[in-house]
Tab-separated table of C-alpha atoms in Angstrom:
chain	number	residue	atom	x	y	z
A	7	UNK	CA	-8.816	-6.834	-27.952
A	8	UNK	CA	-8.190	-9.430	-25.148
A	9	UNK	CA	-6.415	-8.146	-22.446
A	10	UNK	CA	-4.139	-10.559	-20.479
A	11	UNK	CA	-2.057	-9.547	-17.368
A	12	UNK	CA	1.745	-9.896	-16.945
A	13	UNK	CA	2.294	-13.975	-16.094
A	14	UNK	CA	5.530	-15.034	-14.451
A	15	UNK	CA	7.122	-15.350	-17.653
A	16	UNK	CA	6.588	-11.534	-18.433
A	17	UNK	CA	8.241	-10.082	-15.614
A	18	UNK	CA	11.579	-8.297	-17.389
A	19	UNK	CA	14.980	-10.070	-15.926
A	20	UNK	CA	17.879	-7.989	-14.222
A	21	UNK	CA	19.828	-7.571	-17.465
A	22	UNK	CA	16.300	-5.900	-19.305
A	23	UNK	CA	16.030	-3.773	-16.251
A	24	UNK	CA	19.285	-3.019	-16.651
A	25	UNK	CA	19.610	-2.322	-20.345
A	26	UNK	CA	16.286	-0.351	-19.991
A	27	UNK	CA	18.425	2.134	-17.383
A	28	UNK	CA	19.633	5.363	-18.782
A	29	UNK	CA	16.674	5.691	-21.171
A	30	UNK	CA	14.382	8.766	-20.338
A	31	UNK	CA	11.549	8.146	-22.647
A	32	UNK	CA	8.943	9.309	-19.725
A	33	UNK	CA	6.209	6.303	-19.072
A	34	UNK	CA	8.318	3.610	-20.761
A	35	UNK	CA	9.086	1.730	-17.384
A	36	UNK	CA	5.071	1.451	-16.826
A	37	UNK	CA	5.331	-0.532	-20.411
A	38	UNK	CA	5.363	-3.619	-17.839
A	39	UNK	CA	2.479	-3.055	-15.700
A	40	UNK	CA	-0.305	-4.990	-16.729
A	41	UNK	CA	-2.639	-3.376	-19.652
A	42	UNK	CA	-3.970	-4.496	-23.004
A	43	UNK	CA	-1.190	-4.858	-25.107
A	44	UNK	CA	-1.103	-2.372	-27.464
A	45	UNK	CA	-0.931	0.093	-24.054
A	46	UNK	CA	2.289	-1.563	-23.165
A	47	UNK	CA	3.966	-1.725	-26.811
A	48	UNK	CA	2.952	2.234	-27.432
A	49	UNK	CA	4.475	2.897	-23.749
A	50	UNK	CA	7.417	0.894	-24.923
A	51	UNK	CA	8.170	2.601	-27.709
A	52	UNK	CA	6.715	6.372	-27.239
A	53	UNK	CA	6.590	6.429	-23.262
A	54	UNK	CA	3.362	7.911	-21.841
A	55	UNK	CA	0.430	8.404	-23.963
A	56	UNK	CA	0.302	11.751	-22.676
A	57	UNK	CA	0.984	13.725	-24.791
A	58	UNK	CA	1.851	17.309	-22.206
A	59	UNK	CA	3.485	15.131	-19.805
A	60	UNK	CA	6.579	14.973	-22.276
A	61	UNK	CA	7.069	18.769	-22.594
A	62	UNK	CA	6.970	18.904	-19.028
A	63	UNK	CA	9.692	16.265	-18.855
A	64	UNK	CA	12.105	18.003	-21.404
A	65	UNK	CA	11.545	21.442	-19.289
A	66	UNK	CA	11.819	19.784	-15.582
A	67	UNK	CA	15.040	17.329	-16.234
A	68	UNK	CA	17.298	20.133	-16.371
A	69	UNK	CA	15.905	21.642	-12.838
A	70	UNK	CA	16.560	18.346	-10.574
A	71	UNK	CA	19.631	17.695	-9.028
A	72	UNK	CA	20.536	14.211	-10.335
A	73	UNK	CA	22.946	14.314	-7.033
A	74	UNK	CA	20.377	14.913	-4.473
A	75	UNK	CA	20.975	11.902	-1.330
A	76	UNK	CA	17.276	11.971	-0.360
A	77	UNK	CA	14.676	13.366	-2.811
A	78	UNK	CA	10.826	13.557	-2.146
A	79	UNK	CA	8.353	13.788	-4.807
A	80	UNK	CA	4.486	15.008	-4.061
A	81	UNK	CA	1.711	14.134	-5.578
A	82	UNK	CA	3.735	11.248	-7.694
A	83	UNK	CA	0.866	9.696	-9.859
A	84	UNK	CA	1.692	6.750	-11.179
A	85	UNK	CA	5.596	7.265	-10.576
A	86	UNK	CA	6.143	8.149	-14.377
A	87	UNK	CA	8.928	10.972	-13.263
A	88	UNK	CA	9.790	9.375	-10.482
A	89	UNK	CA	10.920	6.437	-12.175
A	90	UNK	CA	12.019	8.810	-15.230
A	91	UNK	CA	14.585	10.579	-13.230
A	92	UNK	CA	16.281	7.633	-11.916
A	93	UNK	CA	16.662	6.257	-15.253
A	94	UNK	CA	18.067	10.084	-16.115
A	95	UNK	CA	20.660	8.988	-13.013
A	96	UNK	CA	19.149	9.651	-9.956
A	97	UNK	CA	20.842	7.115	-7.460
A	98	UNK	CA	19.786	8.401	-4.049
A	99	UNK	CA	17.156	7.646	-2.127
A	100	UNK	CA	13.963	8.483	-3.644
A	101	UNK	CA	10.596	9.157	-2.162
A	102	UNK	CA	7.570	9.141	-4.073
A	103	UNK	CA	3.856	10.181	-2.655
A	104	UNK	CA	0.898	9.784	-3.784
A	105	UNK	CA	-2.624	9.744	-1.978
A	106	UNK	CA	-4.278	8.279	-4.788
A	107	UNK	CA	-4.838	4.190	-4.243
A	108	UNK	CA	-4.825	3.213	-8.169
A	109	UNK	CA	-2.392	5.568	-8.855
A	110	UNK	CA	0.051	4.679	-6.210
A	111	UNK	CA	-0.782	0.829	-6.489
A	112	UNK	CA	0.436	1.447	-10.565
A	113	UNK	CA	3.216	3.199	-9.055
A	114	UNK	CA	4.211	-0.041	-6.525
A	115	UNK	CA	3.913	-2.510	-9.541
A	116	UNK	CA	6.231	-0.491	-11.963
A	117	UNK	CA	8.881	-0.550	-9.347
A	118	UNK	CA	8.410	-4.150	-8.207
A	119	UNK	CA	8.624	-5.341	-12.140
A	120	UNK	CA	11.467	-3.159	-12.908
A	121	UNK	CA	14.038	-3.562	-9.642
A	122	UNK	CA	13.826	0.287	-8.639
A	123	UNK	CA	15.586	-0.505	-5.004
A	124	UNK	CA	16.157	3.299	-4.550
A	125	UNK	CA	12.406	4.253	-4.676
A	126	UNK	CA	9.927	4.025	-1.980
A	127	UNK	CA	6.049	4.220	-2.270
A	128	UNK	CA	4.011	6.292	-0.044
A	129	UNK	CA	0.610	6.528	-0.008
A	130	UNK	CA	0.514	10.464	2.047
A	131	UNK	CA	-1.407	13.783	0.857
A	132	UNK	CA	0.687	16.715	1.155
A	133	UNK	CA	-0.542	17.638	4.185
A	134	UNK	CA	0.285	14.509	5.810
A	135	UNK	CA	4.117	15.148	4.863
A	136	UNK	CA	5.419	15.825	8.528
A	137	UNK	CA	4.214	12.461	9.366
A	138	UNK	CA	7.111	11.170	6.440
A	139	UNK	CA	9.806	12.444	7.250
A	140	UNK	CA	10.606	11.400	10.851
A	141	UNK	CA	13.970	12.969	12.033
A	142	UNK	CA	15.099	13.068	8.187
A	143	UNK	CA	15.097	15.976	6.035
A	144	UNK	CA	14.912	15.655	2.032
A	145	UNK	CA	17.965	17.572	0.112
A	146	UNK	CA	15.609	17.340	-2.700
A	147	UNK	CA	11.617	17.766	-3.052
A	148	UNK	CA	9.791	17.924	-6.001
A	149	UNK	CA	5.961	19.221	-6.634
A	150	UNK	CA	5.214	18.992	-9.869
A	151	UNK	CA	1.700	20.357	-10.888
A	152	UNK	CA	0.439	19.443	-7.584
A	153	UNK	CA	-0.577	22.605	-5.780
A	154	UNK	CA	-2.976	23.949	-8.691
A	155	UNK	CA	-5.546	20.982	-7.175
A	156	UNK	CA	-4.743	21.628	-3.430
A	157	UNK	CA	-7.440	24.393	-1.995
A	158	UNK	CA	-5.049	25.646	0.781
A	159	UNK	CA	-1.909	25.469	-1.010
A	160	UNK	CA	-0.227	28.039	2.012
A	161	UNK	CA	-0.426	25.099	4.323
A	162	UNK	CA	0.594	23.056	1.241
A	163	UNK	CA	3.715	24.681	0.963
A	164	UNK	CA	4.597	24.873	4.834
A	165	UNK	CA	4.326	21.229	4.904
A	166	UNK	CA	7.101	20.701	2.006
A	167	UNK	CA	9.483	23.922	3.808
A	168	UNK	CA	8.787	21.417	7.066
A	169	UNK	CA	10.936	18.412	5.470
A	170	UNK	CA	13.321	19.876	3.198
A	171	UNK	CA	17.030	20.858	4.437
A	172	UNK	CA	18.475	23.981	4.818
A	173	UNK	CA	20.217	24.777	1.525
A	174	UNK	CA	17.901	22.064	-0.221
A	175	UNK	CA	16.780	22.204	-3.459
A	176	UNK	CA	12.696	22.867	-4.320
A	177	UNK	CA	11.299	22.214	-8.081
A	178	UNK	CA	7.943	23.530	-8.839
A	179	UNK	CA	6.075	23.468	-11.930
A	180	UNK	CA	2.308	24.965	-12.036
A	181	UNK	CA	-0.275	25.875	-14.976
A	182	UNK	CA	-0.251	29.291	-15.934
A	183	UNK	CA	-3.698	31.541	-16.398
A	184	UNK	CA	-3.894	30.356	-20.194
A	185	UNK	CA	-3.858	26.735	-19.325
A	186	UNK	CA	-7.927	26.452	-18.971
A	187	UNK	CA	-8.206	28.376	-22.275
A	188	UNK	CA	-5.628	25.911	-24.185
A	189	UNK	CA	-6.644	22.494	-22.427
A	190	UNK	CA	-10.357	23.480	-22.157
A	191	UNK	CA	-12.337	24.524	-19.535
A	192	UNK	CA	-13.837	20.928	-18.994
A	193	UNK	CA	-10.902	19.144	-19.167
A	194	UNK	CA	-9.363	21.526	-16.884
A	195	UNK	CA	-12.076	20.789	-13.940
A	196	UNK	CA	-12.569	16.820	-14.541
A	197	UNK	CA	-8.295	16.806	-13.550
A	198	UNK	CA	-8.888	18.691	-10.230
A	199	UNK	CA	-7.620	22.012	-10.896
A	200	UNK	CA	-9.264	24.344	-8.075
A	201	UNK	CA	-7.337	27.343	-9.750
A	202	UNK	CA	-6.699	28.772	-12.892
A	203	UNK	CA	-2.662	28.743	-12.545
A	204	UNK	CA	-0.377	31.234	-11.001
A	205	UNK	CA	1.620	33.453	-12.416
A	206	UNK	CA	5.340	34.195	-11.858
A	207	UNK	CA	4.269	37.013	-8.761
A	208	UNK	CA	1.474	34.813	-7.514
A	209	UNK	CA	4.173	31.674	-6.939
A	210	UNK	CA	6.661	33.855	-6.065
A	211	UNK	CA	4.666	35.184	-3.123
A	212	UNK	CA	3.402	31.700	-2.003
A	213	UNK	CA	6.647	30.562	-2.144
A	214	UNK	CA	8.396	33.577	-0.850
A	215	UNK	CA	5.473	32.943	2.061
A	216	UNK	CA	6.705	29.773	3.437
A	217	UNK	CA	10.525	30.642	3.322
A	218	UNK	CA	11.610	29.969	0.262
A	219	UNK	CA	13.527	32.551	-2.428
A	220	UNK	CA	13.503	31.618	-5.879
A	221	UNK	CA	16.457	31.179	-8.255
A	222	UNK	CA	15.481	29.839	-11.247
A	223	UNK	CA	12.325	30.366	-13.993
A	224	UNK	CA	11.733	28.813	-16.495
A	225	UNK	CA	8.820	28.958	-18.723
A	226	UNK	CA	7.620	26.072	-21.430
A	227	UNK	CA	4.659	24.928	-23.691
A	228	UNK	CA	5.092	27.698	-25.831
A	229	UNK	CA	3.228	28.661	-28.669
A	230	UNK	CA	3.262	25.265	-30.692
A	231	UNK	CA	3.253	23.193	-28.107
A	232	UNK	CA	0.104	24.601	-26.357
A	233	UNK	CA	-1.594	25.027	-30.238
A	234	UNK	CA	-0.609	21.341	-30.253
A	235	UNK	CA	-2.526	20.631	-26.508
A	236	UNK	CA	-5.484	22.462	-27.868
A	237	UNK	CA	-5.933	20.198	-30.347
A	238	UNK	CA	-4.978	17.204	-28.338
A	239	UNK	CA	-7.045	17.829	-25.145
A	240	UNK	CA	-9.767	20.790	-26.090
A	241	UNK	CA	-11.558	19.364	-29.242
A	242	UNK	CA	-12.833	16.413	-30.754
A	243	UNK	CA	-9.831	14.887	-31.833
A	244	UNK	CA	-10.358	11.295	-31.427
A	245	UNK	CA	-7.426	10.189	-28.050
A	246	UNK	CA	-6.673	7.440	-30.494
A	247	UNK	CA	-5.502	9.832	-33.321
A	248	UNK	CA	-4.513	12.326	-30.808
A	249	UNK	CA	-1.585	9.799	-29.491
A	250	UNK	CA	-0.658	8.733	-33.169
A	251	UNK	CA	0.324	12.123	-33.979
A	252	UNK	CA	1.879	13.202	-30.871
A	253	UNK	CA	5.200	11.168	-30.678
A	254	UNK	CA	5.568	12.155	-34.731
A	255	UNK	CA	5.073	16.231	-33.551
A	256	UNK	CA	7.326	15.840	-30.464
A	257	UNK	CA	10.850	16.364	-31.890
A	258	UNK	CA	9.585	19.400	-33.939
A	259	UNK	CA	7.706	20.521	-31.346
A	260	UNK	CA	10.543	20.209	-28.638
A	261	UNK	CA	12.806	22.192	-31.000
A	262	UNK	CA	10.203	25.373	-30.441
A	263	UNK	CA	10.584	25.120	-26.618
A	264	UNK	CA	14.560	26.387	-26.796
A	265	UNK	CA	13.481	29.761	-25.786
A	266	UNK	CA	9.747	30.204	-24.862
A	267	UNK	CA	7.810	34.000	-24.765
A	268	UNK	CA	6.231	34.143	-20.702
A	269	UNK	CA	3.199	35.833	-22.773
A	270	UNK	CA	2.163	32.222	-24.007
A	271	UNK	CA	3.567	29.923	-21.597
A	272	UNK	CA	0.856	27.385	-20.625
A	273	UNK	CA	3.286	26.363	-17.584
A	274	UNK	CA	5.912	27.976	-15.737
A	275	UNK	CA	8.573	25.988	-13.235
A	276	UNK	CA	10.683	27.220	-11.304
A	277	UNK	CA	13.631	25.883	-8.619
A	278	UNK	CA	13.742	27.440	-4.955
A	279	UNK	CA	15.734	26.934	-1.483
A	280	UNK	CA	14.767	28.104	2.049
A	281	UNK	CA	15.558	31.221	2.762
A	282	UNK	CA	15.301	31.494	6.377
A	283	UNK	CA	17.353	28.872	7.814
A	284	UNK	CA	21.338	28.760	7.216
């Protein structure tokens, strides 16, 4: 199939950017970045062709404060929640970063074709976060599955507790222990992962570490929905069938993660402030 990138003519108008707000079908708003077409119609219609990425959604939205004045999210990717949560109704300032080039470049076109004037792109590792912030503090950061592929995720963490307010809000979300056992081993390592998850202790006391107390848990991928990954990402499912399937599974599958058993979580959030400062 030819691909052909966005012309002049392609770029959506205020009143599509506008009609598109509200809508939290996560990945739709990258429908616009340039891609073969049939990317950009699936993207359009199903969001991300990731098919995890959406459970992940369903279980963070509730977690973020929609309210938040100054939100930072590490390790942003392409923007996909980023640009999700402000179509949710996020209004405040939002900071998303990202040390990845192509990721963070995918990131800058998305909000350039779509109008996002609250959301700034930052290309900064985690451990470059001090260097963000200036004299500001964030009511609001967000790491979501970020420190499972950062080796010293102490420091990791001391960085965020450096540029987040007292009585801010922190939203973490991490693999679990059975995540390289549903995903697969392989795919596990070619993502980045340089550990096997944490449990609820293990992120408590890293997060308990750098000042933080937790106040809210929540597990998700339950049963189905990590029976459903393992077929997705650990066998030979062609991706092509595999993304098919997975917007026709989602609503049934989404029903299962009302209430989901810790024992076969595949991921585990949770929502934290400081706890040393007043």
């Amino acid at each position: 199939m030819i691909t052909r990138a966005v012309g002049q003519d392609s770029v959506p108008r205020a009143d599509d950017a506008r009609s598109r707000r509200g809508s939290t079908r996560l990945g739709a708003a990258k429908s616009a970045v340039p891609a073969p077409p049939h990317y950009r119609l699936y993207r359009r219609l199903f969001g991300a062709e990731d098919m995890h990425s959406h459970y992940r959604w369903n279980a963070l939205l509730p977690l973020v404060d929609l309210d938040a004045r100054h939100t930072l999210e590490v390790g942003a990717g392409d923007g996909r929640m980023t640009f999700a949560l402000v179509d949710a109704g996020l209004t405040g300032e939002v900071t998303a970063a990202e040390p990845d080039p192509v990721t963070s470049h995918q990131a800058r076109e998305t909000k350039a074709l779509w109008g996002y004037e609250n959301v700034e792109i930052m290309q900064e590792r985690v451990g470059d976060l001090r260097a963000l912030q200036g004299a500001a503090l964030y009511d609001q950061v967000l790491a979501i599955d970020v420190l499972e592929h950062i080796e010293d995720d102490v420091e990791a963490m001391r960085q965020i507790a450096s540029v987040i307010r007292p009585g801010g809000r922190l939203v973490v979300s991490v693999p679990t222990p059975r995540y390289p056992e549903v995903f697969g081993r392989k795919f596990h390592e070619q993502i980045g992962h340089v550990r096997d998850g944490y449990t609820l202790e293990t992120l408590t006391a890293l997060l308990t570490g750098a000042g933080f107390s937790v106040d809210h848990v929540r597990y998700y991928s339950g049963r189905r929905v990590a029976a459903a990954a393992k077929a997705f990402y650990g066998s030979h499912v062609p991706f092509v069938l595999g993304v098919l399937w997975a917007p026709l599974l989602r609503p049934w599958l989404m029903r299962s993660e009302t209430t989901v058993d810790p024992e076969w979580a595949v991921s585990l959030a949770v929502t934290a402030r400081p706890s040393n400062r007043a």
